[in-house]
Amino acid sequence: MKTILTLLFSLLLSCLGFANDKLPNVVTLYVDDLGYRDIGCYAGPVKTPVLDKLAAGGVRFTDFHSGAPTCSPSRACFLTGRNHIRTGVYSVLDERFHRMHLLQSETTIAEMLKENGYATAHFGKWHLGMPVQNRDNPTPADHGFDYWFGVVNGPGPSHKNPTNFLRNGKRVGTIQGYSCQIVVDEALTWLDQKRDGDEPFFLNLWFNEPHDPIAAPDEIVSQYGGLKEREAIYSGTIDNTDRAIGRLVEKLEKLGELDNTIIIYASDNGSYLQKRNGELRGKKGSLFEGGHRVPGIFYWKDGIPGGRVEEEPAGVVDLLPTLCGLIGIDKPKNLHLDGSDLAPLLTSSGSFKRHQPLFWLAGTNMVMRVGDHTLFASSTAKSPIDFKTANRLMEQVKEALGDELEKELGGMDLRSRMFNGKFANPEANRLRDQHRRLYYFQESWIPELKKSGLGRVQLYDLSKDLGQQNDIAKKRPELAARLKEQAATIYRSVMADAPEWSDPKKTSASKELPGNTAQRPIAENANSKTTELLARIDKNPLPNDYDVSRHQAYVDRVMAGLKPEQRDRVGQLWKEKRRLTPKMKNVGQSFVRILDYVANGEKASIEEKTGIHRLSTTKRSTYDAFSYLNRIPDVAYEDESVEDFLGRIFGRLANQEGRVLLKAPAGMDRLGYEGLKTFLNYEGTESVGNCASCHTLPNFTDEKSYVTRHGTEAKLTPSLRNLGKRKLDLYKVMLQKLEAAKQKQQGKADDINDAYLKMKLNKRDVSGLVAFLRLLEDQPDSRFRQSIIEAKVLDTSED
């Protein structure tokens, strides 16, 4: 059947003037955070001979746009031809905080081509939702890709030697090399070994470069500046990506496939470096042109007349309908596409007319393009972002960085730097994380967003004001009003399609009710129980360390420690609270009580027995009391290395020590605290335990097997909790560890775990480690509570 279909499509293409043995292959090249004025053929400073040659042999758009000014939304538009909000992707998504993902019900380019006989493969970044962080999200395989190799979001720890690539859902481990080259390596392997030579293919390559954290080979970086200059490394990543693309083009040519391959190149949004967006106003994240106007190159030797520069506005939202037009297949039926078919324009085979204006949505704002004019319209929904706190956190980052500020900025302004790459300073990094969380989209905002309309407008004439400096809305009120009405119609259409991402349990119940009235009493009973629960929560005392003048900072801190399902629960209870008590007094305090109730695991017994708020763990050792008192992180972020996680902990400890706020619960002394630091320390010349490389928090085990003594077999890493109950001689055990480390470091025991190479301990360190390990024994709730109540400041300034 597939052979018959292929033949029919080939005959159709022959009638259209695109005669060939088979349907054209499709290769899409999407880069990350690259600006409009970055690459050579767009008057940029980076040498990109491969891309320049593709542009010269194809069509180069001067007015091309990403689907959004940020990552995840832009990618959703790219694959579906629809505005990202229709597809379920409201903003940059993070599985730690969001349920949203690219809806499996959406029709993607991969699914469309697969149905028409194409082999499909994805390589590189995804960032549209993955089954991580306990999420049951679809993978690229569920969106039409036969084969996929990539990362959930970005490569870690940087583009160099990434550790977090997945191949069809399974971790690959550390790969030597640079991300762009690794992505192309996999694509070349697929072309050689995985594909059926008789099938047309769709290769979707989504590179990570030049997104932070950046890295490129020294020999390339040196062509653009110093090896440690941020902008030189940035340019190096783009140059390196061009070289990687060159290897793919060379392979296609060698296989005899290049002439019959449609190649499309673009960026997911503008650069975070303002100067790399040229004369355009704005950068990544902005709805001004600099946030979404990007390079756009279309190449197909057998089907697109080359050597042309096209000024017609277009964008990645047009890709799906355009590929349908170029290949000669039907567009998805009964589906509203926001993009238009560019095939008549590209092939010079007819006139092109856009069926709907280009538009972009971000946060609570909308931009629409009609001719030379762009209309900005703000939503009537009030922005939920606490800008005052955000500005305060930026000032604190300046203080934390001190003389290192300019070096850390690397040519960026501070606000952009807060969103791109980590700081070397642990305290600045902690503040940066808080700042970023303020801007994370919250799914609880969606109902308000869907109810909103369009408010104040701005109007710009790009033919005279490409930099968008002159708002002419008051000079052209009739035009502004007409365009606003047109934008409002589109806005209502998008919001009507937009899913709400409500609580899964609540969604299930609501689906049962319409067709089954027997379910109604159960739902009403559930509402009654929720009302009673909220009444009980209202009677809870406020946390002892809650300061109404620092409300938002407190909420940010607690929310950061919650699991995704706990955040969902907070949103559910708060929504019900607002429905039941729309005119409540002390709104902030009501929210805090709900927040603390959920943070405590909704276990009244623990609340009653301990009287301790905001303790997400059920573990009850002295160490857990210390961790609680000093807000020590206990779980690493997704794809965060052990070293980065420990760096966050040391940053927090240093902050507490420096402000003389370090608190030790009853039963913990200075020796135990020093032992904790030795346990966590992974670098230096002394007091390095490197224990957390295997005994990872919070359970103090990585659940892997290692050889830890010469001549023995590999054993599962034991948990260090409750060692006292195992009646171990901890001092003796530690001396055995020291002996194992000595053998390993002398090269006498290659079989022993490499973590022992870093150990640098003396007898006092051993005493401290033993004292710390004794703090990991669980205790009754009553004693646990008392240890927190009796906590004292631990002054580490004394010897």
Coordinates of C-alpha atoms in Angstrom, one line a residue, residues 191-668:
L191 CA 20.8 7.8 7.7
D192 CA 23.4 5.0 7.4
Q193 CA 21.9 2.3 9.6
K194 CA 18.3 3.0 10.6
R195 CA 16.4 4.2 7.5
D196 CA 14.8 2.3 4.7
G197 CA 16.5 3.6 1.6
D198 CA 13.3 3.5 -0.4
E199 CA 11.4 5.8 1.9
P200 CA 11.5 9.6 1.9
F201 CA 12.6 10.9 5.3
F202 CA 11.9 13.7 7.7
L203 CA 14.8 14.7 9.9
N204 CA 14.0 17.3 12.6
L205 CA 17.2 18.7 14.1
W206 CA 16.8 21.0 17.0
F207 CA 20.2 22.3 18.1
N208 CA 20.8 23.8 21.5
E209 CA 23.4 26.3 20.4
P210 CA 23.8 29.2 21.2
H211 CA 21.6 28.9 24.3
D212 CA 23.4 29.1 27.7
P213 CA 25.3 27.4 29.2
I214 CA 27.6 27.8 26.2
A215 CA 30.7 26.0 25.1
A216 CA 32.6 25.6 21.8
P217 CA 36.1 24.3 20.8
D218 CA 39.0 26.7 21.7
E219 CA 40.3 26.8 18.1
I220 CA 36.9 28.2 16.9
V221 CA 36.4 30.6 19.9
S222 CA 39.8 32.1 19.4
Q223 CA 38.7 33.4 16.0
Y224 CA 36.2 35.6 17.7
G225 CA 38.0 36.8 20.8
G226 CA 39.5 35.6 24.0
L227 CA 38.8 32.0 25.1
K228 CA 36.9 33.2 28.2
E229 CA 35.0 36.1 26.5
R230 CA 31.3 35.3 26.7
E231 CA 30.5 36.8 23.3
A232 CA 33.4 35.0 21.6
I233 CA 32.2 31.6 23.0
Y234 CA 28.6 32.5 21.8
S235 CA 29.9 33.1 18.3
G236 CA 31.9 29.9 18.5
T237 CA 28.8 27.9 19.2
I238 CA 27.1 29.3 16.1
D239 CA 30.2 28.6 13.9
N240 CA 30.5 25.1 15.3
T241 CA 26.8 24.5 14.5
D242 CA 27.4 25.6 10.9
R243 CA 30.2 23.1 10.6
A244 CA 27.9 20.4 12.0
I245 CA 25.2 21.3 9.5
G246 CA 27.9 21.1 6.8
R247 CA 28.6 17.5 7.7
L248 CA 24.9 16.7 7.3
V249 CA 24.7 18.5 3.9
E250 CA 27.8 16.6 2.7
K251 CA 26.3 13.3 3.7
L252 CA 23.0 14.1 1.9
E253 CA 25.1 14.9 -1.2
K254 CA 27.1 11.7 -0.9
L255 CA 23.9 9.7 -0.7
G256 CA 22.5 11.5 -3.8
E257 CA 19.6 13.0 -1.7
L258 CA 20.6 16.6 -1.4
D259 CA 18.9 17.9 -4.6
N260 CA 15.6 16.3 -3.6
T261 CA 15.7 17.5 0.0
I262 CA 13.8 20.4 1.4
I263 CA 16.0 22.1 4.0
I264 CA 14.5 24.8 6.3
Y265 CA 16.6 26.8 8.8
A266 CA 15.4 29.1 11.5
S267 CA 15.8 30.1 15.2
D268 CA 13.3 29.5 18.0
N269 CA 13.4 33.2 19.1
G270 CA 15.7 36.2 19.1
S271 CA 19.1 36.4 20.8
Y272 CA 19.5 37.2 24.5
L273 CA 22.3 39.5 23.4
Q274 CA 20.7 42.8 22.2
K275 CA 23.4 43.7 19.7
R276 CA 22.9 40.3 17.9
N277 CA 19.4 41.4 17.0
G278 CA 20.8 44.3 15.0
E279 CA 18.6 47.4 14.7
L280 CA 15.6 45.6 16.0
R281 CA 14.1 46.6 19.4
G282 CA 13.9 43.9 22.0
K283 CA 15.5 40.5 22.5
K284 CA 14.5 37.0 23.6
G285 CA 11.3 37.1 25.6
S286 CA 10.1 40.4 24.0
L287 CA 7.2 40.8 21.7
F288 CA 9.1 43.6 19.9
E289 CA 10.7 42.5 16.6
G290 CA 14.0 41.5 18.3
G291 CA 12.2 38.8 20.3
H292 CA 10.9 36.9 17.3
R293 CA 12.3 38.1 13.9
V294 CA 14.9 35.5 13.0
P295 CA 16.7 34.1 10.0
G296 CA 14.6 32.0 7.7
I297 CA 16.1 30.0 4.9
F298 CA 14.3 27.5 2.5
Y299 CA 16.4 25.3 0.1
W300 CA 15.2 22.7 -2.4
K301 CA 17.2 22.5 -5.5
D302 CA 14.7 20.4 -7.4
G303 CA 11.6 22.4 -6.4
I304 CA 12.4 26.0 -5.2
P305 CA 14.1 28.4 -7.6
G306 CA 17.1 29.7 -5.7
G307 CA 19.1 32.9 -5.5
R308 CA 16.2 35.0 -4.1
V309 CA 15.7 37.3 -1.2
E310 CA 12.1 37.4 -0.1
E311 CA 10.6 40.4 1.9
E312 CA 7.1 38.9 2.5
P313 CA 6.5 38.4 6.2
A314 CA 6.4 34.7 7.2
G315 CA 7.2 32.4 10.1
V316 CA 7.6 28.9 11.4
V317 CA 3.9 28.8 12.0
D318 CA 3.7 28.5 8.2
L319 CA 5.8 25.3 8.0
L320 CA 3.1 22.6 8.3
P321 CA 0.8 24.1 5.6
T322 CA 3.8 25.0 3.4
L323 CA 5.2 21.5 3.5
C324 CA 1.8 20.2 2.5
G325 CA 1.8 22.6 -0.4
L326 CA 5.4 21.8 -1.5
I327 CA 5.0 18.0 -1.3
G328 CA 1.5 18.0 -2.6
I329 CA -0.4 16.4 0.2
D330 CA -3.6 17.4 2.0
K331 CA -3.5 19.6 5.1
P332 CA -5.1 18.2 8.3
K333 CA -8.8 18.3 8.0
N334 CA -11.2 19.9 10.5
L335 CA -8.3 21.8 12.1
H336 CA -7.8 25.5 12.3
L337 CA -4.3 26.4 11.2
D338 CA -2.9 29.8 12.1
G339 CA -0.1 29.5 9.5
S340 CA -0.5 29.8 5.7
D341 CA 0.9 27.9 2.7
L342 CA 4.0 29.6 1.4
A343 CA 4.4 27.2 -1.5
P344 CA 3.1 29.5 -4.3
L345 CA 5.6 32.2 -3.0
L346 CA 8.5 29.8 -2.8
T347 CA 8.0 28.1 -6.1
S348 CA 6.9 31.2 -8.0
S349 CA 3.9 29.1 -9.1
G350 CA 1.1 31.5 -8.0
S351 CA 0.1 34.4 -5.9
F352 CA 0.4 34.2 -2.1
K353 CA -2.2 35.6 0.2
R354 CA -2.2 35.1 4.0
H355 CA -5.5 33.8 5.2
Q356 CA -5.0 35.3 8.7
P357 CA -2.6 37.9 10.1
L358 CA 0.6 36.7 11.8
F359 CA 0.3 37.2 15.5
W360 CA 2.2 36.3 18.7
L361 CA 1.1 35.9 22.3
A362 CA 3.3 36.0 25.4
G363 CA 2.2 36.4 29.0
T364 CA -0.7 38.8 29.0
N365 CA 0.2 40.6 25.7
M366 CA -0.5 40.1 22.0
V367 CA 1.1 41.4 18.8
M368 CA -0.5 41.3 15.4
R369 CA 1.2 42.0 12.0
V370 CA -0.8 43.4 9.1
G371 CA 1.2 44.8 6.2
D372 CA 3.9 47.1 7.5
H373 CA 2.1 47.7 10.8
T374 CA 2.4 45.9 14.1
L375 CA -0.3 46.3 16.8
F376 CA 0.6 45.7 20.4
A377 CA -2.3 45.0 22.7
S378 CA -2.1 44.3 26.4
S379 CA -4.5 41.8 28.0
T380 CA -7.1 43.1 30.5
A381 CA -5.9 40.3 32.8
K382 CA -3.7 41.8 35.5
S383 CA -0.1 40.5 35.4
P384 CA 0.4 38.2 38.4
I385 CA 4.2 38.8 38.5
D386 CA 5.6 40.5 41.6
F387 CA 7.9 43.0 39.8
K388 CA 8.8 44.8 43.1
T389 CA 10.2 41.6 44.5
A390 CA 11.9 40.8 41.2
N391 CA 13.7 44.1 41.2
R392 CA 14.7 43.7 44.8
L393 CA 16.3 40.3 44.0
M394 CA 18.3 41.8 41.1
E395 CA 19.7 44.4 43.5
Q396 CA 20.6 41.6 45.9
V397 CA 22.4 39.8 43.1
K398 CA 24.4 42.9 42.4
E399 CA 25.5 43.0 46.0
A400 CA 26.4 39.3 46.0
L401 CA 28.5 39.5 42.9
G402 CA 30.2 42.7 43.9
D403 CA 33.4 43.3 41.9
E404 CA 32.6 40.3 39.7
L405 CA 29.4 41.8 38.3
E406 CA 30.7 43.0 35.0
K407 CA 32.6 39.8 34.4
E408 CA 29.5 37.7 35.1
L409 CA 27.3 39.8 32.9
G410 CA 29.6 39.1 29.9
G411 CA 28.2 42.0 27.9
M412 CA 24.5 41.4 28.8
D413 CA 22.3 43.5 31.0
L414 CA 21.5 42.1 34.4
R415 CA 17.9 41.1 33.7
S416 CA 18.9 39.1 30.6
R417 CA 21.7 37.5 32.5
M418 CA 19.3 36.4 35.3
F419 CA 17.5 34.2 32.7
N420 CA 20.5 32.9 30.8
G421 CA 23.1 30.6 32.5
K422 CA 24.1 30.1 36.1
F423 CA 26.4 32.4 38.2
A424 CA 29.6 31.1 39.6
N425 CA 28.7 32.7 43.0
P426 CA 26.4 30.3 44.9
E427 CA 24.5 33.1 46.7
A428 CA 23.9 35.0 43.5
N429 CA 22.7 31.7 41.9
R430 CA 20.3 31.1 44.8
L431 CA 18.8 34.6 44.3
R432 CA 18.7 34.1 40.6
D433 CA 16.6 30.9 41.1
Q434 CA 14.1 32.9 43.2
H435 CA 13.9 35.6 40.6
R436 CA 13.3 33.1 37.8
R437 CA 10.5 31.4 39.8
L438 CA 8.6 34.7 39.9
Y439 CA 8.3 34.7 36.1
Y440 CA 7.4 31.0 35.8
F441 CA 3.9 30.7 34.3
Q442 CA 1.4 29.2 36.7
E443 CA -1.4 27.2 35.3
S444 CA -3.7 28.6 38.0
W445 CA -3.6 31.9 36.0
I446 CA -5.3 30.3 32.9
P447 CA -9.0 30.8 33.8
E448 CA -8.4 34.5 34.4
L449 CA -6.4 34.7 31.1
K450 CA -9.2 33.0 29.2
K451 CA -11.8 35.5 30.5
S452 CA -9.7 38.5 29.6
G453 CA -9.8 40.6 26.5
L454 CA -7.5 43.2 24.9
G455 CA -6.8 46.5 26.5
R456 CA -4.4 49.4 25.7
V457 CA -2.7 49.3 22.3
Q458 CA 0.4 50.6 20.6
L459 CA 0.9 50.8 16.8
Y460 CA 4.2 50.9 14.9
D461 CA 4.9 51.3 11.2
L462 CA 7.9 49.1 10.3
S463 CA 8.4 50.6 6.9
K464 CA 9.5 53.8 8.6
D465 CA 10.4 52.7 12.1
L466 CA 12.0 49.2 12.1
G467 CA 13.3 49.9 15.6
Q468 CA 9.7 50.4 16.9
Q469 CA 10.5 53.7 18.7
N470 CA 7.5 55.7 17.7
D471 CA 4.0 54.7 18.8
I472 CA 1.5 56.1 16.2
A473 CA -1.7 54.7 17.8
K474 CA -2.9 58.3 18.7
K475 CA -2.0 59.6 15.3
R476 CA -3.8 56.8 13.5
P477 CA -6.8 56.1 15.8
E478 CA -9.0 54.6 13.2
L479 CA -6.4 52.2 12.0
A480 CA -5.5 51.2 15.5
A481 CA -9.2 50.6 16.4
R482 CA -9.7 48.5 13.3
L483 CA -6.6 46.4 13.9
K484 CA -7.5 46.0 17.6
E485 CA -11.0 44.6 16.6
Q486 CA -9.3 42.1 14.2
A487 CA -6.8 41.1 16.9
A488 CA -9.6 40.7 19.4
T489 CA -11.3 38.2 17.1
I490 CA -8.2 36.1 16.8
Y491 CA -7.5 36.4 20.6
R492 CA -11.0 35.0 21.4
S493 CA -10.5 32.2 18.9
V494 CA -7.3 31.1 20.6
M495 CA -8.7 31.3 24.1
A496 CA -11.7 29.3 23.1
D497 CA -9.4 26.5 22.0
A498 CA -7.0 26.8 24.9
P499 CA -7.0 23.9 27.5
E500 CA -7.2 24.8 31.2
W501 CA -4.8 22.1 32.5
S502 CA -7.1 21.7 35.6
D503 CA -6.4 19.2 38.3
P504 CA -6.5 15.6 36.8
K505 CA -8.8 14.3 39.6
K506 CA -11.2 17.2 39.2
T507 CA -11.2 16.8 35.4
S508 CA -12.1 13.1 35.7
A509 CA -15.0 14.0 38.0
S510 CA -16.3 16.7 35.7
K511 CA -16.3 14.3 32.7
E512 CA -18.4 11.8 34.6
L513 CA -21.1 14.3 35.7
P514 CA -23.0 15.3 32.5
G515 CA -24.0 11.8 31.5
N516 CA -24.5 10.3 35.0
T517 CA -26.6 12.2 37.5
A518 CA -26.0 9.5 40.0
Q519 CA -22.5 11.0 40.4
R520 CA -23.8 14.4 41.5
P521 CA -24.3 13.6 45.2
I522 CA -20.8 12.2 45.4
A523 CA -19.4 15.5 43.8
E524 CA -21.5 17.5 46.2
N525 CA -20.3 15.4 49.1
A526 CA -16.7 16.0 48.0
N527 CA -17.3 19.8 47.8
S528 CA -18.7 19.6 51.4
K529 CA -15.6 17.9 52.6
T530 CA -13.4 20.5 50.9
T531 CA -15.4 23.2 52.6
E532 CA -14.9 21.6 56.0
L533 CA -11.2 21.1 55.3
L534 CA -10.8 24.8 54.3
A535 CA -12.6 25.8 57.5
R536 CA -10.1 23.7 59.6
I537 CA -7.1 25.2 57.7
D538 CA -8.4 28.7 58.5
K539 CA -8.0 27.9 62.2
N540 CA -4.4 26.9 61.8
P541 CA -1.8 29.4 63.3
L542 CA 0.4 31.2 60.9
P543 CA 4.0 29.8 60.7
N544 CA 6.4 31.3 63.3
D545 CA 8.8 32.5 60.6
Y546 CA 6.1 34.1 58.4
D547 CA 6.6 37.9 58.1
V548 CA 3.7 39.6 56.4
S549 CA 6.0 42.3 55.1
R550 CA 8.0 39.6 53.2
H551 CA 5.0 37.7 52.1
Q552 CA 6.0 37.0 48.5
A553 CA 9.6 35.9 49.5
Y554 CA 8.1 33.5 52.0
V555 CA 5.7 32.0 49.4
D556 CA 8.4 31.7 46.8
R557 CA 10.6 29.8 49.2
V558 CA 8.0 27.4 50.3
M559 CA 6.6 26.8 46.7
A560 CA 10.2 26.0 45.5
G561 CA 10.3 23.1 48.0
L562 CA 7.0 21.6 46.9
K563 CA 6.5 18.7 44.5
P564 CA 4.5 19.3 41.3
E565 CA 1.5 17.5 42.6
Q566 CA 1.6 19.6 45.8
R567 CA 1.7 22.8 43.7
D568 CA -1.4 21.5 41.9
R569 CA -3.1 20.8 45.2
V570 CA -2.4 24.3 46.5
G571 CA -3.9 25.7 43.3
Q572 CA -7.0 23.5 43.7
L573 CA -7.6 24.4 47.3
W574 CA -7.0 28.1 46.7
K575 CA -9.4 28.2 43.8
E576 CA -12.1 26.6 45.9
K577 CA -11.3 29.0 48.8
R578 CA -11.8 32.0 46.5
R579 CA -15.0 30.6 45.1
L580 CA -16.4 30.0 48.6
T581 CA -15.1 33.3 50.1
P582 CA -14.8 35.9 47.3
K583 CA -14.6 38.8 49.8
M584 CA -12.2 37.2 52.3
K585 CA -10.1 39.3 54.7
N586 CA -6.4 38.9 54.9
V587 CA -6.1 37.1 51.5
G588 CA -2.4 36.6 51.7
Q589 CA -2.6 34.9 55.1
S590 CA -5.4 32.6 53.9
F591 CA -3.2 31.5 51.1
V592 CA -0.2 30.9 53.4
R593 CA -2.3 28.7 55.7
I594 CA -3.3 26.6 52.6
L595 CA 0.3 26.5 51.4
D596 CA 1.6 25.3 54.8
Y597 CA -1.1 22.7 55.1
V598 CA -0.1 21.2 51.7
A599 CA 3.6 21.6 52.4
N600 CA 3.2 19.4 55.5
G601 CA 1.9 16.6 53.4
E602 CA -1.7 17.1 54.5
K603 CA -1.0 14.8 57.4
A604 CA -2.8 16.1 60.4
S605 CA -1.0 13.6 62.6
I606 CA 2.4 15.0 61.8
E607 CA 1.1 18.6 62.2
E608 CA -0.4 17.7 65.6
K609 CA 2.6 15.7 66.9
T610 CA 5.4 18.1 65.8
G611 CA 3.7 21.5 65.4
I612 CA 6.2 22.1 62.6
H613 CA 5.2 23.8 59.4
R614 CA 6.5 23.6 55.9
L615 CA 8.3 20.3 56.4
S616 CA 7.8 18.3 53.3
T617 CA 9.8 15.2 54.4
T618 CA 8.5 12.6 56.8
K619 CA 12.0 11.8 58.0
R620 CA 12.7 12.7 61.6
S621 CA 16.5 12.6 62.2
T622 CA 18.5 15.4 63.8
Y623 CA 19.9 16.2 60.4
D624 CA 16.4 16.7 59.0
A625 CA 15.7 19.2 61.8
F626 CA 19.0 21.0 60.9
S627 CA 17.9 21.0 57.2
Y628 CA 14.5 22.4 58.1
L629 CA 15.8 25.1 60.3
N630 CA 18.3 26.4 57.8
R631 CA 16.3 25.7 54.6
I632 CA 18.9 23.3 53.1
P633 CA 17.9 22.0 49.7
D634 CA 17.3 18.2 49.9
V635 CA 16.5 17.3 46.3
A636 CA 18.4 18.1 43.1
Y637 CA 16.8 19.7 40.1
E638 CA 16.1 17.6 37.0
D639 CA 19.4 17.1 35.1
E640 CA 21.3 19.0 37.9
S641 CA 24.7 17.4 38.5
V642 CA 25.7 16.2 42.0
E643 CA 28.4 19.0 42.1
D644 CA 25.9 21.7 41.1
F645 CA 23.5 20.4 43.8
L646 CA 26.2 20.4 46.4
G647 CA 27.2 23.9 45.3
R648 CA 23.7 25.1 46.1
I649 CA 23.9 23.5 49.6
F650 CA 27.3 25.1 50.3
G651 CA 26.0 28.4 49.1
R652 CA 23.1 28.2 51.6
L653 CA 25.4 27.2 54.4
A654 CA 27.8 30.0 53.6
N655 CA 24.9 32.5 53.6
Q656 CA 23.7 31.3 57.0
E657 CA 27.3 31.3 58.5
G658 CA 28.1 34.8 57.1
R659 CA 24.9 36.2 58.7
V660 CA 25.5 34.2 61.9
L661 CA 22.0 32.7 61.4
L662 CA 23.1 29.0 61.3
K663 CA 20.9 27.1 63.7
A664 CA 21.8 23.7 65.2
P665 CA 19.0 21.6 66.7
A666 CA 19.4 20.1 70.1
G667 CA 21.7 17.1 69.8
M668 CA 23.9 18.6 67.0

